[in-house]
């Protein structure tokens, strides 16, 4: 059955709960129920939400006949069974969630949309069953799942049976993970308790409306239980974005566009076509002229060199930045997200510096904290799940050496990335676009193919650090640079990098478009070549690439062994 939205409430004027200004009802409806004065996002019914998000406002309800009952014969001031009947009469719904098939941005999706009007959107046995069946439908049809949350938490009137729905729905999302099916949560205000601690925060991508609240225990519970004074913005989407728990905040009028861009990636990937331009990468060090390594250090650190985000804007299409590590924070020194390179989706991740002091300070001079590496790991796991290639752009003096980074597990975060990247079964291409400093760079550079711009550098330590340790004299940094073999020509000769991308005259900062064209061509050729390998072969290829340093073991020998074992 196809449904469309009922008309907005017949009320001529609506008092905004945010700014307390009367808003003309029809104007509010035209504005997607967002106050035009203060931008507060007013609640939507499940039907209104489905119509706003679905292409042309059309959706097909899933034929599910599930309704809550009264397993405990619970009674407070009135029996629970009476409350259920009242909720059904008031809302016209059988339960606090509607499940439907629809298209968003031309991509198919299964949607489960909660309605706060029905007993506060609480998670009871029927809601848990409907969410689970929606996930199972998405699994059977191999279609992305979108869950729109609005809930006060688990339904007390159903006791421990309500609690069990947290585990049940979480297991259903786990099945979608194993099947490689994209899941998205849209957090609306409010989302608390058992819903927040299960399916709302287990999806691949978490999108939130502005000022939407998300948390396990609500403000009132916290303040009354432990008497702790909380900041006004506590548990809002903005508060959570800064702390790495959600991917993005999207205002209501742009939700369909943002969700459509995500779903386009989840709809499936295509093999890349052969690049139409020549491969610009130099593969032999003998084709490169010698350059003073200390000069390369200066050029690699040039503030005018394009940054990761500069290259993303010039090479890729439809980049959608994802934020947060879902554990401890959001590190602005690492940026990443889904994008398209021609007809193929990719996960782009890179260290981000800046072109002025303000940006450099905000980005911590491109020095990631543990949250940055954990964010990168989360995005790489998502790429692995969706079968999407990973492109990393390296540009960092090194991982942030502060005390707080050590307290948060800097070494562990980098080590985890090295192990994760070695095991990925999707193509991985890394490019040193400027400065590759120590393990902080390697944490994003365990790749099938590692490239470097001609004036880039890649080293175990900075020349200044080496000079201070070895000669006790930082002034001997130029000498250290020559001794470290950190320049592109030496790195290519040693096999540390697989190729060198020539730079425009005057460096990448002198002609950004030409530099981007060459980088884009290099990425296309590398990904096209790797597309010929199976997922198993990609992992072997990458491990063997690093296995050979200091060893006689070669990539060819590893692949040959794998082929013999397969037969």
Coordinates of C-alpha atoms in Angstrom, one line a residue, residues 6-396:
X6 CA -2.2 14.0 5.7
X7 CA -2.4 17.8 5.7
X8 CA -0.9 19.9 8.5
X9 CA -3.0 20.5 11.5
X10 CA -5.9 22.8 10.9
X11 CA -4.6 25.2 13.6
X12 CA -4.0 28.6 12.1
X13 CA -1.2 29.5 14.5
X14 CA 1.4 27.4 16.4
X15 CA 3.3 28.6 19.4
X16 CA 7.0 27.6 18.9
X17 CA 8.3 25.9 22.0
X18 CA 11.7 27.2 21.4
X19 CA 11.3 31.0 21.0
X20 CA 7.6 31.2 22.0
X21 CA 6.8 33.1 18.9
X22 CA 3.5 32.3 17.2
X23 CA 4.1 30.9 13.7
X24 CA 1.4 30.6 11.0
X25 CA 0.5 27.0 10.6
X26 CA 0.8 26.9 6.8
X27 CA 4.2 28.6 6.9
X28 CA 5.4 26.1 9.5
X29 CA 4.2 23.3 7.2
X30 CA 6.0 24.7 4.2
X31 CA 9.1 24.9 6.3
X32 CA 9.1 21.2 7.2
X33 CA 7.9 22.0 10.7
X34 CA 11.0 24.0 11.5
X35 CA 10.5 27.3 13.2
X36 CA 11.5 30.0 10.7
X37 CA 12.4 32.3 13.6
X38 CA 14.6 30.2 15.8
X39 CA 15.2 27.0 13.6
X40 CA 13.8 24.7 16.3
X41 CA 12.9 21.4 14.7
X42 CA 9.3 20.6 15.9
X43 CA 8.3 16.9 16.3
X44 CA 7.0 15.0 13.3
X45 CA 4.6 12.0 13.2
X46 CA 5.9 8.8 11.6
X47 CA 3.8 9.4 8.6
X48 CA 5.0 13.0 8.2
X49 CA 8.6 11.8 8.5
X50 CA 8.1 9.1 5.9
X51 CA 6.6 11.5 3.5
X52 CA 9.3 14.2 4.0
X53 CA 12.1 11.7 3.4
X54 CA 10.7 9.5 0.6
X55 CA 11.1 10.5 -3.0
X56 CA 7.8 12.2 -4.1
X57 CA 6.5 11.5 -0.6
X58 CA 5.6 8.0 -1.6
X59 CA 6.3 4.9 0.5
X60 CA 5.0 1.3 0.8
X61 CA 4.2 0.1 4.4
X62 CA 5.6 -3.3 5.2
X63 CA 2.7 -5.8 5.7
X64 CA 3.4 -6.4 9.3
X65 CA 0.6 -7.2 11.8
X66 CA 2.4 -6.7 15.1
X67 CA 0.8 -4.9 18.1
X68 CA 1.8 -4.8 21.8
X69 CA 0.0 -6.6 24.5
X70 CA 0.0 -6.6 28.3
X71 CA 2.2 -9.5 29.4
X72 CA 2.5 -8.4 33.0
X73 CA -1.1 -7.0 33.4
X74 CA 0.7 -3.8 34.5
X75 CA -1.4 -1.1 36.2
X76 CA -0.4 2.3 37.5
X77 CA -3.2 4.8 37.7
X78 CA -4.9 3.0 34.8
X79 CA -4.2 -0.5 33.3
X80 CA -1.5 -0.7 30.7
X81 CA -4.0 -2.2 28.2
X82 CA -6.1 0.9 28.5
X83 CA -3.0 3.1 27.8
X84 CA -2.4 1.1 24.7
X85 CA -5.9 1.5 23.4
X86 CA -5.8 5.2 24.1
X87 CA -2.5 5.6 22.2
X88 CA -3.9 3.7 19.2
X89 CA -7.0 5.9 19.1
X90 CA -5.0 9.1 19.6
X91 CA -2.3 8.3 16.9
X92 CA -4.0 6.0 14.5
X93 CA -1.0 3.6 14.8
X94 CA -0.9 0.1 16.2
X95 CA 2.5 0.8 17.7
X96 CA 5.3 3.3 18.1
X97 CA 7.0 2.6 14.8
X98 CA 6.1 2.4 11.1
X99 CA 8.1 0.2 8.7
X100 CA 8.1 0.9 5.0
X101 CA 9.9 0.5 1.7
X102 CA 10.8 3.7 -0.2
X103 CA 13.3 5.4 -2.4
X104 CA 15.5 8.2 -1.2
X105 CA 17.5 10.0 -3.8
X106 CA 16.6 7.2 -6.2
X107 CA 18.1 4.5 -4.0
X108 CA 15.9 1.8 -2.4
X109 CA 15.8 1.7 1.4
X110 CA 13.9 -0.1 4.2
X111 CA 12.8 2.4 6.8
X112 CA 11.7 2.0 10.4
X113 CA 10.3 5.3 11.7
X114 CA 9.5 5.8 15.4
X115 CA 6.6 8.0 16.6
X116 CA 7.0 9.7 20.0
X117 CA 3.3 10.3 20.3
X118 CA 2.8 6.6 21.0
X119 CA 3.7 6.2 24.6
X120 CA 6.8 8.3 24.2
X121 CA 8.1 6.1 21.4
X122 CA 9.0 3.6 24.1
X123 CA 10.7 0.3 23.2
X124 CA 8.3 -2.6 24.0
X125 CA 8.1 -6.1 22.6
X126 CA 6.1 -5.0 19.5
X127 CA 8.5 -2.2 18.7
X128 CA 11.4 -4.5 19.1
X129 CA 9.8 -7.0 16.8
X130 CA 9.0 -4.4 14.2
X131 CA 12.5 -3.0 14.2
X132 CA 13.9 -6.6 13.9
X133 CA 11.6 -7.5 11.1
X134 CA 12.5 -4.4 9.2
X135 CA 16.2 -5.4 9.6
X136 CA 15.4 -8.9 8.4
X137 CA 13.6 -7.5 5.4
X138 CA 16.6 -5.3 4.6
X139 CA 18.8 -8.4 4.9
X140 CA 16.6 -10.6 2.7
X141 CA 16.3 -7.8 0.0
X142 CA 20.0 -6.7 0.4
X143 CA 18.7 -3.1 0.8
X144 CA 20.1 -0.5 3.2
X145 CA 18.2 0.1 6.5
X146 CA 17.3 3.5 7.8
X147 CA 16.0 3.8 11.4
X148 CA 14.5 7.1 12.5
X149 CA 14.5 7.3 16.3
X150 CA 12.3 9.2 18.7
X151 CA 12.0 7.5 22.1
X152 CA 12.1 8.0 25.9
X153 CA 13.6 4.5 26.3
X154 CA 12.5 1.0 27.2
X155 CA 8.8 0.5 28.0
X156 CA 8.5 -0.1 31.8
X157 CA 5.1 -1.6 31.6
X158 CA 6.5 -4.7 29.8
X159 CA 9.3 -5.3 32.3
X160 CA 12.3 -7.4 31.4
X161 CA 10.7 -8.4 28.1
X162 CA 11.2 -4.8 27.0
X163 CA 14.8 -5.0 28.1
X164 CA 15.3 -8.1 25.9
X165 CA 14.4 -6.0 22.8
X166 CA 17.7 -4.2 23.1
X167 CA 19.7 -7.4 22.6
X168 CA 17.2 -8.6 19.9
X169 CA 17.5 -5.5 17.8
X170 CA 21.3 -5.3 18.3
X171 CA 21.7 -8.8 17.0
X172 CA 19.6 -8.0 14.0
X173 CA 21.9 -5.1 13.1
X174 CA 24.9 -7.5 13.6
X175 CA 23.5 -9.7 10.9
X176 CA 23.4 -6.7 8.5
X177 CA 27.0 -6.0 9.4
X178 CA 28.0 -9.5 8.4
X179 CA 26.1 -9.2 5.2
X180 CA 27.7 -5.9 4.2
X181 CA 24.5 -4.0 4.2
X182 CA 24.6 -0.3 5.0
X183 CA 22.7 0.9 8.1
X184 CA 21.9 4.5 9.0
X185 CA 20.3 6.0 12.1
X186 CA 18.6 9.4 12.0
X187 CA 18.4 10.7 15.6
X188 CA 15.5 13.0 16.3
X189 CA 14.6 14.7 19.6
X190 CA 14.5 12.9 22.0
X191 CA 16.3 9.5 21.8
X192 CA 17.1 8.1 25.2
X193 CA 17.5 4.9 27.3
X194 CA 17.2 1.5 25.7
X195 CA 16.8 2.8 22.2
X196 CA 20.0 5.0 22.5
X197 CA 21.8 2.0 24.0
X198 CA 21.0 -0.4 21.2
X199 CA 20.0 0.1 17.5
X200 CA 20.1 3.9 17.5
X201 CA 23.9 4.0 18.0
X202 CA 24.9 0.7 16.3
X203 CA 24.4 1.8 12.7
X204 CA 27.3 2.5 10.3
X205 CA 26.4 6.2 10.1
X206 CA 24.6 8.3 12.7
X207 CA 22.9 11.4 11.4
X208 CA 21.1 13.8 13.8
X209 CA 18.8 16.8 13.4
X210 CA 20.0 20.0 15.0
X211 CA 19.7 20.1 18.8
X212 CA 18.3 16.6 18.9
X213 CA 19.1 15.0 22.3
X214 CA 20.7 11.5 22.6
X215 CA 21.8 9.7 25.7
X216 CA 21.3 6.8 28.0
X217 CA 20.2 8.6 31.2
X218 CA 18.2 11.8 30.7
X219 CA 19.2 15.1 32.2
X220 CA 16.6 14.9 35.0
X221 CA 17.6 11.4 36.0
X222 CA 21.3 12.5 36.2
X223 CA 20.7 15.7 38.1
X224 CA 18.3 14.1 40.6
X225 CA 20.4 10.9 41.1
X226 CA 23.9 12.2 41.5
X227 CA 23.1 16.0 41.9
X228 CA 25.5 16.9 39.1
X229 CA 25.0 20.3 37.4
X230 CA 25.0 19.8 33.6
X231 CA 25.8 22.3 30.9
X232 CA 22.8 23.6 28.8
X233 CA 24.0 21.9 25.6
X234 CA 24.5 18.5 27.4
X235 CA 23.4 15.5 25.2
X236 CA 22.5 17.7 22.2
X237 CA 23.6 16.7 18.8
X238 CA 26.2 19.5 18.8
X239 CA 27.6 18.3 22.1
X240 CA 27.9 14.7 20.8
X241 CA 29.4 15.7 17.5
X242 CA 32.3 17.5 19.3
X243 CA 32.8 14.3 21.3
X244 CA 32.9 11.9 18.4
X245 CA 29.6 10.1 18.9
X246 CA 27.7 11.1 15.8
X247 CA 28.8 11.5 12.2
X248 CA 26.9 14.7 11.2
X249 CA 24.2 17.1 11.9
X250 CA 21.8 17.8 9.0
X251 CA 18.9 20.3 9.1
X252 CA 15.6 18.8 8.2
X253 CA 15.2 20.4 4.8
X254 CA 18.5 18.8 3.6
X255 CA 18.0 15.4 5.1
X256 CA 16.7 13.7 1.9
X257 CA 19.7 14.9 0.0
X258 CA 22.2 13.8 2.6
X259 CA 20.6 10.4 3.1
X260 CA 20.3 9.9 -0.6
X261 CA 24.1 10.5 -1.0
X262 CA 24.8 7.9 1.7
X263 CA 22.3 5.4 0.2
X264 CA 23.8 5.7 -3.2
X265 CA 27.0 4.2 -1.9
X266 CA 25.1 1.5 0.0
X267 CA 23.2 0.5 -3.2
X268 CA 26.3 -1.3 -4.5
X269 CA 29.6 -0.7 -6.2
X270 CA 30.8 -1.0 -9.7
X271 CA 34.2 -2.0 -11.1
X272 CA 36.3 1.0 -12.3
X273 CA 36.8 1.5 -16.0
X274 CA 40.2 1.8 -17.5
X275 CA 41.6 5.4 -17.0
X276 CA 41.6 7.5 -20.2
X277 CA 44.7 9.4 -19.3
X278 CA 48.3 8.2 -19.0
X279 CA 49.7 7.1 -15.7
X280 CA 51.8 10.0 -14.4
X281 CA 53.6 8.0 -11.8
X282 CA 57.4 7.5 -12.1
X283 CA 58.3 3.9 -11.2
X284 CA 62.1 4.0 -11.4
X285 CA 64.4 6.1 -9.3
X286 CA 66.8 6.4 -12.2
X287 CA 64.2 8.6 -13.9
X288 CA 64.4 11.2 -11.1
X289 CA 67.1 13.8 -10.6
X290 CA 68.8 14.0 -7.3
X291 CA 67.5 16.8 -4.9
X292 CA 68.9 18.0 -1.6
X293 CA 66.8 16.2 1.0
X294 CA 66.8 19.2 3.3
X295 CA 65.3 21.2 0.5
X296 CA 62.6 18.5 0.1
X297 CA 61.8 18.9 3.8
X298 CA 61.2 22.6 3.3
X299 CA 59.0 22.1 0.3
X300 CA 57.0 19.3 1.9
X301 CA 56.2 21.6 4.8
X302 CA 55.3 24.5 2.5
X303 CA 52.0 26.0 3.9
X304 CA 50.8 26.6 0.3
X305 CA 50.8 22.9 -0.6
X306 CA 47.3 21.6 -1.1
X307 CA 45.8 19.8 1.9
X308 CA 43.7 16.7 2.0
X309 CA 40.5 18.6 1.8
X310 CA 41.9 20.7 -1.1
X311 CA 42.5 17.5 -3.1
X312 CA 39.2 16.0 -2.1
X313 CA 37.4 19.0 -3.5
X314 CA 39.3 18.9 -6.7
X315 CA 39.4 15.2 -7.4
X316 CA 36.4 13.5 -5.9
X317 CA 32.7 14.1 -6.2
X318 CA 29.9 14.1 -3.6
X319 CA 32.3 13.9 -0.6
X320 CA 30.3 13.3 2.6
X321 CA 32.5 13.8 5.7
X322 CA 31.9 11.5 8.6
X323 CA 33.0 12.4 12.1
X324 CA 34.0 10.8 15.4
X325 CA 35.5 7.6 16.6
X326 CA 32.4 6.6 18.7
X327 CA 34.6 6.1 21.7
X328 CA 36.5 9.2 22.9
X329 CA 36.3 12.1 20.6
X330 CA 36.5 13.9 17.2
X331 CA 40.0 14.7 16.0
X332 CA 40.1 17.5 13.4
X333 CA 43.6 16.5 12.3
X334 CA 42.1 13.5 10.5
X335 CA 39.3 13.9 8.0
X336 CA 37.5 11.2 6.1
X337 CA 34.3 10.2 4.5
X338 CA 32.6 8.6 1.5
X339 CA 33.1 10.1 -2.0
X340 CA 33.0 9.1 -5.6
X341 CA 36.0 8.8 -8.0
X342 CA 34.3 8.7 -11.4
X343 CA 31.9 5.8 -11.3
X344 CA 33.3 4.2 -8.1
X345 CA 32.7 5.0 -4.4
X346 CA 35.7 5.3 -2.2
X347 CA 36.5 6.0 1.4
X348 CA 38.9 8.9 1.5
X349 CA 40.9 9.5 4.8
X350 CA 43.7 11.9 5.3
X351 CA 45.6 14.1 7.7
X352 CA 44.6 17.7 7.5
X353 CA 46.9 20.7 8.1
X354 CA 45.9 24.2 6.9
X355 CA 47.0 27.3 5.1
X356 CA 47.0 29.8 7.9
X357 CA 47.7 29.9 11.6
X358 CA 44.1 29.7 12.6
X359 CA 43.5 26.6 10.6
X360 CA 46.8 25.0 11.6
X361 CA 46.0 25.5 15.3
X362 CA 42.4 24.1 14.9
X363 CA 43.8 21.1 13.0
X364 CA 46.6 20.6 15.5
X365 CA 49.1 21.1 12.7
X366 CA 48.0 17.8 11.2
X367 CA 49.2 15.8 14.2
X368 CA 46.4 13.3 15.1
X369 CA 45.4 12.3 18.6
X370 CA 44.2 8.7 19.3
X371 CA 40.7 9.7 18.4
X372 CA 41.9 10.5 14.9
X373 CA 43.4 7.1 14.3
X374 CA 40.3 5.4 15.8
X375 CA 38.1 7.5 13.5
X376 CA 40.2 6.4 10.6
X377 CA 39.9 2.8 11.7
X378 CA 36.1 3.1 12.0
X379 CA 35.9 4.4 8.5
X380 CA 38.1 1.7 7.1
X381 CA 36.0 -1.0 8.7
X382 CA 33.0 0.6 7.1
X383 CA 34.8 0.5 3.7
X384 CA 35.6 -3.1 4.3
X385 CA 32.0 -3.9 5.1
X386 CA 30.7 -2.2 1.9
X387 CA 33.5 -3.4 -0.3
X388 CA 34.7 0.1 -1.0
X389 CA 38.4 1.0 -1.7
X390 CA 40.3 3.1 0.7
X391 CA 42.4 6.1 -0.3
X392 CA 44.6 7.7 2.3
X393 CA 46.4 11.0 2.0
X394 CA 49.3 11.3 4.3
X395 CA 50.6 14.7 5.5
X396 CA 51.7 14.9 9.1

